[in-house]
Coordinates of C-alpha atoms in Angstrom, one line a residue:
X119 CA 163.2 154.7 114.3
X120 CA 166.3 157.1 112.5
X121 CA 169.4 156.9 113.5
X122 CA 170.4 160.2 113.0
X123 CA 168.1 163.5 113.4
X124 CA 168.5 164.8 110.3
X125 CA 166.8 161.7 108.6
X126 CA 163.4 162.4 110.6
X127 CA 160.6 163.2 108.5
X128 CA 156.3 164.0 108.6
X129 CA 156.2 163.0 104.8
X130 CA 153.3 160.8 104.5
X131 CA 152.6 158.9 101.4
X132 CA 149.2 156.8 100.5
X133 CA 149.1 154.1 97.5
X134 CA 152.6 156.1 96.0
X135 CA 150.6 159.5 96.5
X136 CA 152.5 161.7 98.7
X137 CA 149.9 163.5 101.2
X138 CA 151.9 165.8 103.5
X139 CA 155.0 167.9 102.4
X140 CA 157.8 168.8 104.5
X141 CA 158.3 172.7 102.6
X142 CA 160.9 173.8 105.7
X143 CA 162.4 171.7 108.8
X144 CA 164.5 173.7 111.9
X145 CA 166.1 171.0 114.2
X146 CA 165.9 173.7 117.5
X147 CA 167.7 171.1 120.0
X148 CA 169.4 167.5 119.8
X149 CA 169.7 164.9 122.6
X150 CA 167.5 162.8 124.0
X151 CA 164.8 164.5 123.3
X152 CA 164.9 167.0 120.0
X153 CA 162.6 169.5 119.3
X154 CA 162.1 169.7 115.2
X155 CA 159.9 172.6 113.9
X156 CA 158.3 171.4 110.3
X157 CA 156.6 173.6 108.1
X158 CA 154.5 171.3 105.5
X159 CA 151.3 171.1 103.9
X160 CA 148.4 168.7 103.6
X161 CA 147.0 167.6 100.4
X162 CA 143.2 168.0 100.4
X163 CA 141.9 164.4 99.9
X164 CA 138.7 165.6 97.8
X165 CA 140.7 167.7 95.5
X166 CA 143.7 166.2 95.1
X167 CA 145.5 169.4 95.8
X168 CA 147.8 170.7 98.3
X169 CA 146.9 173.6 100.5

């Protein structure tokens, strides 16, 4: 678990191949419980390219 909010992340990485990418993140409320918006995309696993 992060410490801080800001370190929080969907980034996925498979065998040193990243798989999702974080493009824009908008912490909307901190606290107990934060609400993060993520915009990312997915990397198609039979193309090998994002979309």
């Amino acid at each position: 678990m992060s410490e801080f909010i800001e370190e929080l992340t969907i980034e996925q990485f498979e065998e040193g191949e990243q798989l999702i990418e974080v493009l824009e993140k908008e912490i909307l409320s901190k606290g107990a419980w934060a609400t993060i918006l993520y915009l990312y995309r997915e990397k198609d696993r039979k193309t090998m390219e994002f979309k």
